[in-house]
Coordinates of C-alpha atoms in Angstrom, one line a residue:
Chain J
X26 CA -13.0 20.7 21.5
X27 CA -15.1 17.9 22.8
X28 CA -18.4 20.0 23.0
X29 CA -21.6 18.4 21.5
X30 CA -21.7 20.2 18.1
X31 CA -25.5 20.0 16.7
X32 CA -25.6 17.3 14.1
X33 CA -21.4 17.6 12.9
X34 CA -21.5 14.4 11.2
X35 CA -24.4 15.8 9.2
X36 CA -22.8 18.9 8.7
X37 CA -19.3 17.5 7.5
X38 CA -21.3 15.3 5.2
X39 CA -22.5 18.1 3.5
X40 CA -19.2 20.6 3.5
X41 CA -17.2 17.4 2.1
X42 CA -19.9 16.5 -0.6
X43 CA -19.9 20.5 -1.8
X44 CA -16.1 20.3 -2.3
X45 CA -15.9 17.2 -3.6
X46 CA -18.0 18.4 -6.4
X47 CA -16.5 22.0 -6.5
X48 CA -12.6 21.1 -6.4
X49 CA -12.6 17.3 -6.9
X50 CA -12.1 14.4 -4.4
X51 CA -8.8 14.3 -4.3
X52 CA -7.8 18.0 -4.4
X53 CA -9.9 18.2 -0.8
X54 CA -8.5 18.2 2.3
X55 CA -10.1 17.2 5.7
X56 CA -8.8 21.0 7.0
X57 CA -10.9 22.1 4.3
X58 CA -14.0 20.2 5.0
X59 CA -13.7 20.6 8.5
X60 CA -13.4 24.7 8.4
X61 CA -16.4 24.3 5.6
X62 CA -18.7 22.9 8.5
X63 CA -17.3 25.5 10.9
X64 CA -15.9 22.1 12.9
X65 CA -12.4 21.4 13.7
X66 CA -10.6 18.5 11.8
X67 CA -10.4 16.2 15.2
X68 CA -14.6 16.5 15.2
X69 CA -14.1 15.0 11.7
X70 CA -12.1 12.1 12.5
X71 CA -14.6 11.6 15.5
X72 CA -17.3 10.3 12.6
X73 CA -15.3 9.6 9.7
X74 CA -11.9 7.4 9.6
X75 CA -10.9 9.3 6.2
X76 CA -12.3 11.9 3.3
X77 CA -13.6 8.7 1.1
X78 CA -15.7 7.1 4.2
X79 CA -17.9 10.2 3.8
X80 CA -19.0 8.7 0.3
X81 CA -19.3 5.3 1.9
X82 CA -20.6 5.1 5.8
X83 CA -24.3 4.4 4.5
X84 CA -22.9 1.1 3.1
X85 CA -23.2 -1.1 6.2
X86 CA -26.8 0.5 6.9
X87 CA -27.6 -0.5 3.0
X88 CA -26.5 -4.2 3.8
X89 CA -28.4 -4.7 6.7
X90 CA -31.9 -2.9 4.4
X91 CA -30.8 -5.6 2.1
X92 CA -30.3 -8.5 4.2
X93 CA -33.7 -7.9 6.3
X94 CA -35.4 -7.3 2.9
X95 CA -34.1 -10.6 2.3
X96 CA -35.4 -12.2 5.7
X97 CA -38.6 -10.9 5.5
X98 CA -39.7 -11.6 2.2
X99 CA -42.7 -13.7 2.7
X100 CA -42.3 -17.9 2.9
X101 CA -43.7 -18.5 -0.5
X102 CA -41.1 -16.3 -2.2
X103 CA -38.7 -17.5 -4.5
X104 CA -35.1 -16.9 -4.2
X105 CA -34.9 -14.4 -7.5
X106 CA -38.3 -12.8 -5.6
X107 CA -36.1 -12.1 -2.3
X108 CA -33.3 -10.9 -3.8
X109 CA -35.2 -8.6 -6.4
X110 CA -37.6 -7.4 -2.9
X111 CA -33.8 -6.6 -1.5
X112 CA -32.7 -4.6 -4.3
X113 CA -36.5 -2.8 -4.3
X114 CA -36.0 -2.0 -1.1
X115 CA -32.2 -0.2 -1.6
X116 CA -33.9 2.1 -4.6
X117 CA -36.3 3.0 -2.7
X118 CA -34.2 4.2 0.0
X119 CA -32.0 5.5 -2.7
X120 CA -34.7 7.7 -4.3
X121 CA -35.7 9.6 -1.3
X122 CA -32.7 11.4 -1.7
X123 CA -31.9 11.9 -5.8
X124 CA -29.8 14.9 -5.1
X125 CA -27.3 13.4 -2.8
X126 CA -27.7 10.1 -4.9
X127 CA -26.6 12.2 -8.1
X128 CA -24.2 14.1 -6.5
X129 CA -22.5 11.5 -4.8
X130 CA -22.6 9.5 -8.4
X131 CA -20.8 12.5 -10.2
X132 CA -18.2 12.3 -7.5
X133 CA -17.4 8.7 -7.6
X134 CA -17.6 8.8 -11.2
X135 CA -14.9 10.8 -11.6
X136 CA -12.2 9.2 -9.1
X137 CA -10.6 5.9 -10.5
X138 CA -9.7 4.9 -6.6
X139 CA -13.5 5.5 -6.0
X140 CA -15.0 4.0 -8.7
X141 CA -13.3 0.5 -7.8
X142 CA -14.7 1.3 -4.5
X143 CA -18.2 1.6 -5.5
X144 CA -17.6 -2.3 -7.6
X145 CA -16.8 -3.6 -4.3
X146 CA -19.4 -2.5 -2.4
X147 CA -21.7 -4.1 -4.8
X148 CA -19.7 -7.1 -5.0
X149 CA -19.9 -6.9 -1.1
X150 CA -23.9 -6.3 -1.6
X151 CA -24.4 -9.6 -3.2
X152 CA -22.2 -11.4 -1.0
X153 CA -24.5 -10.5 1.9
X154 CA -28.1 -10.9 0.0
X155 CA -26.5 -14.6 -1.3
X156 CA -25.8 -15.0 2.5
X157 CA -29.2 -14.1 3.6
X158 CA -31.0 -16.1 0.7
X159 CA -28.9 -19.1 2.1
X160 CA -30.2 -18.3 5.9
X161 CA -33.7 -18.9 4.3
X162 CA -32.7 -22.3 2.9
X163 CA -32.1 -21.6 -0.9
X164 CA -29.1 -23.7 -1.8
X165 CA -26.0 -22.8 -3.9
X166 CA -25.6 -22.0 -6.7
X167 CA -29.3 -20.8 -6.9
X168 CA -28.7 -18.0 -3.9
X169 CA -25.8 -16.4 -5.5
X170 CA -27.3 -16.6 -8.9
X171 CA -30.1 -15.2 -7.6
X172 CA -28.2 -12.1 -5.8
X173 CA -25.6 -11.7 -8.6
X174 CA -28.5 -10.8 -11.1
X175 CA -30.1 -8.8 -9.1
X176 CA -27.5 -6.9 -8.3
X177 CA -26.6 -6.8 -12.1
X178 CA -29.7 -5.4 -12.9
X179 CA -29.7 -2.9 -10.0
X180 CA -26.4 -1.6 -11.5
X181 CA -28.0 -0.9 -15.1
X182 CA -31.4 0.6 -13.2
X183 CA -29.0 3.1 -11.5
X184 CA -27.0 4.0 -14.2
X185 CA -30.1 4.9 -16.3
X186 CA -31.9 6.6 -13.0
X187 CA -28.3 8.6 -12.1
X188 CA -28.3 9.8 -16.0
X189 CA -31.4 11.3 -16.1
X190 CA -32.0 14.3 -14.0
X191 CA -35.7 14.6 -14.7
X192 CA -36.4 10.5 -13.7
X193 CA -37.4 10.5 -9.9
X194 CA -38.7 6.6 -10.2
X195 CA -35.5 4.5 -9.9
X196 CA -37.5 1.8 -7.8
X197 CA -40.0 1.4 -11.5
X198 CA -36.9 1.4 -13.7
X199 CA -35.4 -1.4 -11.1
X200 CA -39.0 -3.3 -11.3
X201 CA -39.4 -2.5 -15.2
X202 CA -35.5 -4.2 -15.9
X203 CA -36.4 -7.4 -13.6
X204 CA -39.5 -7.7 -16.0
X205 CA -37.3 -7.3 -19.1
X206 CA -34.6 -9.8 -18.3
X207 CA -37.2 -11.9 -17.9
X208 CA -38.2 -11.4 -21.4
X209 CA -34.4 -11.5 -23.0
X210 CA -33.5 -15.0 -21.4
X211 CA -34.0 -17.3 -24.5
X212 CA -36.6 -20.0 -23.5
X213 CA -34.3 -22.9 -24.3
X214 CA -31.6 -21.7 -26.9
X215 CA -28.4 -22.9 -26.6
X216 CA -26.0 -20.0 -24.9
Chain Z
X22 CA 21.4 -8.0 -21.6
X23 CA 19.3 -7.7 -25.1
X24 CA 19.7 -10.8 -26.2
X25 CA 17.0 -13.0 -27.5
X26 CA 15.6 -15.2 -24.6
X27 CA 13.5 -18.1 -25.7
X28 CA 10.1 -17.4 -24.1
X29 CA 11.0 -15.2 -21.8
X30 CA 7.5 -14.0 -21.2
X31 CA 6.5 -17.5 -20.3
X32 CA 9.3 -18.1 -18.1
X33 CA 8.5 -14.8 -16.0
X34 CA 4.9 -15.6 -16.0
X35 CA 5.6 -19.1 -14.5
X36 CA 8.2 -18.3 -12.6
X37 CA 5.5 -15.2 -11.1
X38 CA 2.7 -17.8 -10.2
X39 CA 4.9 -19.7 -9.1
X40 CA 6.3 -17.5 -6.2
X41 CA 3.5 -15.9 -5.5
X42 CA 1.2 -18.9 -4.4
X43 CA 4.8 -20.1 -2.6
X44 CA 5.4 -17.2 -0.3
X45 CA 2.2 -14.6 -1.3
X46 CA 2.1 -12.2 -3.8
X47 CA 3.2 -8.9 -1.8
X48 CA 6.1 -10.4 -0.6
X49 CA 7.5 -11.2 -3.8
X50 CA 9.5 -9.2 -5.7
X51 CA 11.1 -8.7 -9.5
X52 CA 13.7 -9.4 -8.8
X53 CA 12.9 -12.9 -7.3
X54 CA 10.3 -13.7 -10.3
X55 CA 13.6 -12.8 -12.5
X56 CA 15.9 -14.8 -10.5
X57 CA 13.4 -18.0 -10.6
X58 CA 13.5 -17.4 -14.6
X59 CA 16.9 -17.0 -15.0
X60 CA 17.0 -13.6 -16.4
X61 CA 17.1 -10.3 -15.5
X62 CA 15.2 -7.5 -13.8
X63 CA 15.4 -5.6 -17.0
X64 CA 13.7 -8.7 -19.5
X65 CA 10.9 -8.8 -16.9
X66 CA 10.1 -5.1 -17.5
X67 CA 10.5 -5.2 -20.8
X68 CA 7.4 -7.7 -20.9
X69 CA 5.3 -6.6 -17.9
X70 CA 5.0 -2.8 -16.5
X71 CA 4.8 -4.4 -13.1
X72 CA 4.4 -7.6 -11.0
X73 CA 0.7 -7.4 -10.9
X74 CA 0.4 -7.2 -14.5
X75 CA 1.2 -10.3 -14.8
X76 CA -1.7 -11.6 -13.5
X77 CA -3.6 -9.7 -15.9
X78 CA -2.5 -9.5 -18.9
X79 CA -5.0 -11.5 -20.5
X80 CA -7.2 -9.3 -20.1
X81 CA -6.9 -7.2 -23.5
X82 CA -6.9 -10.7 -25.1
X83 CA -10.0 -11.5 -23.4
X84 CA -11.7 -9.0 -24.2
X85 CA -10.7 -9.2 -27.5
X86 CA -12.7 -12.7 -27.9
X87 CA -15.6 -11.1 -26.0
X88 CA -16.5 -8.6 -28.2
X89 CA -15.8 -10.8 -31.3
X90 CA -18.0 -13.8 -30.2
X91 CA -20.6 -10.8 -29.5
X92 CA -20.2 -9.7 -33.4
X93 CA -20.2 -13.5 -34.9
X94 CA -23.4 -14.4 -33.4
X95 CA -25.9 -15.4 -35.7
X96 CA -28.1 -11.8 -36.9
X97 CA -31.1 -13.8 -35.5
X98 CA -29.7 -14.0 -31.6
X99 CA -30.9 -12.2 -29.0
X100 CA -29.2 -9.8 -26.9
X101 CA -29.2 -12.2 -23.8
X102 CA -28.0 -14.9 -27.0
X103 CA -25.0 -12.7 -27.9
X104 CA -24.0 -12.2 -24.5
X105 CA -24.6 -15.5 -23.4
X106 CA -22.1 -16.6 -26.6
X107 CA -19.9 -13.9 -25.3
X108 CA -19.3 -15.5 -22.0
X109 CA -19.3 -19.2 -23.0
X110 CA -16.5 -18.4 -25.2
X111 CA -14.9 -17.0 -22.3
X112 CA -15.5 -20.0 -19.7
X113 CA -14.1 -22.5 -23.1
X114 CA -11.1 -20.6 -23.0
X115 CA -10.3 -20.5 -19.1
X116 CA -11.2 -24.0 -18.5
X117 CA -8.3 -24.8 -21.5
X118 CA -5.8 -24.4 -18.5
X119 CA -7.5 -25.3 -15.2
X120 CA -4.6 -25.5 -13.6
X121 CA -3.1 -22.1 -14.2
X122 CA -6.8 -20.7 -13.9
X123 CA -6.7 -22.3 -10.0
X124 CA -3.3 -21.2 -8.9
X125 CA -4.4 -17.7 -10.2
X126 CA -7.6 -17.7 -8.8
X127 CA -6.0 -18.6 -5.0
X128 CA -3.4 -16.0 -5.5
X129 CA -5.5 -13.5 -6.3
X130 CA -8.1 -14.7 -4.1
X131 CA -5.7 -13.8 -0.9
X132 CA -4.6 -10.5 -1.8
X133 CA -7.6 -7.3 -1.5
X134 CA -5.9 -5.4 -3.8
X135 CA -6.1 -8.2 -6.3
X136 CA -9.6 -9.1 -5.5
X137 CA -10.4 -5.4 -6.7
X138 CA -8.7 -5.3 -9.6
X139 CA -10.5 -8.7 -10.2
X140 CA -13.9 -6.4 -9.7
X141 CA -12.3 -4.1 -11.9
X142 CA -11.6 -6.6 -14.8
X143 CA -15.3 -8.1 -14.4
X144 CA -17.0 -4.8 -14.7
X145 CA -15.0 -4.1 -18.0
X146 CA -15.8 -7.2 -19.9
X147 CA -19.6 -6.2 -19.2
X148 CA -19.2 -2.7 -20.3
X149 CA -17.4 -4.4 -23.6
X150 CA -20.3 -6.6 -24.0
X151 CA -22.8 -4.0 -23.5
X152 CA -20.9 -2.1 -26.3
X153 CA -20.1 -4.8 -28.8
X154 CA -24.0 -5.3 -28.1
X155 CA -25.4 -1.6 -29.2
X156 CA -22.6 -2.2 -32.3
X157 CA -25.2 -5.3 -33.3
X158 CA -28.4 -2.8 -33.3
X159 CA -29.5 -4.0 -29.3
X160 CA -30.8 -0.4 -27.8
X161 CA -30.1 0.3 -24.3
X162 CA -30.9 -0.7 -21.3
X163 CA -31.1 -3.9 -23.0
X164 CA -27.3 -4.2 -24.1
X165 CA -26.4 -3.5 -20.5
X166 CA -28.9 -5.9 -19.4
X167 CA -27.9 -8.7 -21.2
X168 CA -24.1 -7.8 -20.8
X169 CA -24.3 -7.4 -16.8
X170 CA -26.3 -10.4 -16.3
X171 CA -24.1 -12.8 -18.2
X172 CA -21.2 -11.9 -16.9
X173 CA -23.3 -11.9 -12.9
X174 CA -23.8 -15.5 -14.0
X175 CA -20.3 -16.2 -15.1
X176 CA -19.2 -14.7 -11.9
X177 CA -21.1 -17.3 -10.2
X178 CA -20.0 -19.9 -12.5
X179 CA -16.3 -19.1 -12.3
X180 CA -16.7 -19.3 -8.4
X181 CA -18.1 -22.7 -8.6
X182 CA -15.6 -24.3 -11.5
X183 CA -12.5 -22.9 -9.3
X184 CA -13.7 -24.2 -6.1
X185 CA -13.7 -28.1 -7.1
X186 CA -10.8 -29.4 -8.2
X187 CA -12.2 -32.1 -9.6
X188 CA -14.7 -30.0 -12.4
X189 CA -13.3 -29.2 -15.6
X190 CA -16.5 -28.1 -17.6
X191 CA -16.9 -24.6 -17.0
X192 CA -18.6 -24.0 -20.0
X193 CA -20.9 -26.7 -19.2
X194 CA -21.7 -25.2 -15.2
X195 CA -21.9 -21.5 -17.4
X196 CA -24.4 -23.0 -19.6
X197 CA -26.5 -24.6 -16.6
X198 CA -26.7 -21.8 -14.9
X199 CA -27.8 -19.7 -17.6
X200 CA -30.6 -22.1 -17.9
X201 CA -31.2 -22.0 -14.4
X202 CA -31.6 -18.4 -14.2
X203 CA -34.5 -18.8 -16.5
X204 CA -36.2 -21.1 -14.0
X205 CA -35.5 -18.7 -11.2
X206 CA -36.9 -15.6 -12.8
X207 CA -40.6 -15.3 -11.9
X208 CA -43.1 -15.5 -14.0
X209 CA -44.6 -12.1 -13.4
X210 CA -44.8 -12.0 -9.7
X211 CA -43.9 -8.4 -8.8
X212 CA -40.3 -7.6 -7.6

């Protein structure tokens, strides 16, 4: 008890992904994960408040990527440009690790709770690149226009990435859909 | 108990809103919303499965149109067209009652649970736009493209329209916005 175990948190990340996938979310228990990691359950509530912020503590390390993705986008950039080099940023991050990203999607795919979890972290993701777009000086509506869609398209770029095994690139599928909605948008029809 | 009660539904839902931007929505109960109406506890489950429902229960109805304004666009629209329709049908029918629209918005606004489900509901109408999309021919990613974009821009829309009192042209700030996305898309400037 109380002794510096060599990288727990790391450790009960990993025992708690494994059963999540083996035995579902929300058959697990924290006794379990803990005696997986060879830790006791008090070490686990040392790093994590519950079982579901295991699937979510790297969200306030992706918001700040994304907000100083935002901030140091160069002065000539445009508002969609900042938010889009925000999102670029995030799949790149996201790709360094495809097995944890896919394994971590098959989880929260199959957990209603979790799923509505994972809609408001992005919602919260846009919230914080809008904010940072209006720290630069881009007015309203055009900041949160500018996050929302690229948050939108993020979304679609990770479901295709998390689908396919075999695709390693989410960062080009994020780049390639930013180019595309460029070409659906009507020049001038009427919506 | 059974009888026939002249718009009951109506009564409960008014009586609902009602209460719950008085004195919050989780401190309201069923039994209050069936008070206020003048019926019973068992009328207002025979029209709503619970007190939150009641807030959402135009959401099957709404999707409904979605998906239908998706299917009537003209064979010659584009994807981004389609959905574009899709969602300007939406914002015609919202801003048809911007009072009730407002008073929902703040009560749902104040509650987390309801600002998830919210999520929850916004994410659906995509994914029913993305579908009624691939039913019109449009291949993926493009459906989802489209779909998630126009309903990021309605997002931002919505947020604007509810925020000022004094606006009553949703469908008009949709449209703009739509327009304005175009103008903040770069031209091909990498992401």
């Amino acid at each position: 008890m109380g002794r510096w175990e060599p990288d727990a948190r790391g450790r009960l990340a990993k025992a708690a992904m494994a059963l999540y996938a083996e035995q579902g979310f929300e058959r697990t228990t924290v006794a379990e994960i803990a005696a997986r990691a060879g830790l006791t359950e008090r070490t686990f509530f040392r790093h994590f408040a519950d079982k579901r912020e295991v699937l979510f503590s790297g969200m306030d390390m992706m918001r700040d990527l994304l907000v100083r993705a935002v901030a140091d986008a160069p002065a000539s950039a445009t508002a969609m440009d900042a938010a889009g080099a925000a999102l670029a940023a995030a799949s790149s991050v996201i790709q360094e690790n495809p097995e944890r990203a896919r394994l971590r999607d098959a989880i929260v795919s199959g957990n209603a709770e979790l799923r509505e979890r994972e809609l408001i972290k992005l919602a919260a993701f846009a919230t914080a690149v809008a904010g940072a777009l209006r720290d630069r000086g881009v007015p309203e509506p055009a900041a949160s226009l500018a996050a929302e869609t690229a948050v939108a398209v993020f979304k679609v770029a990770f479901a295709r990435w998390v689908s396919d095994p075999g695709q390693r690139d989410l960062l080009g599928i994020f780049r390639d859909l930013m180019g595309e909605l460029r070409g659906v948008l009507p020049d001038d029809a009427p919506v």
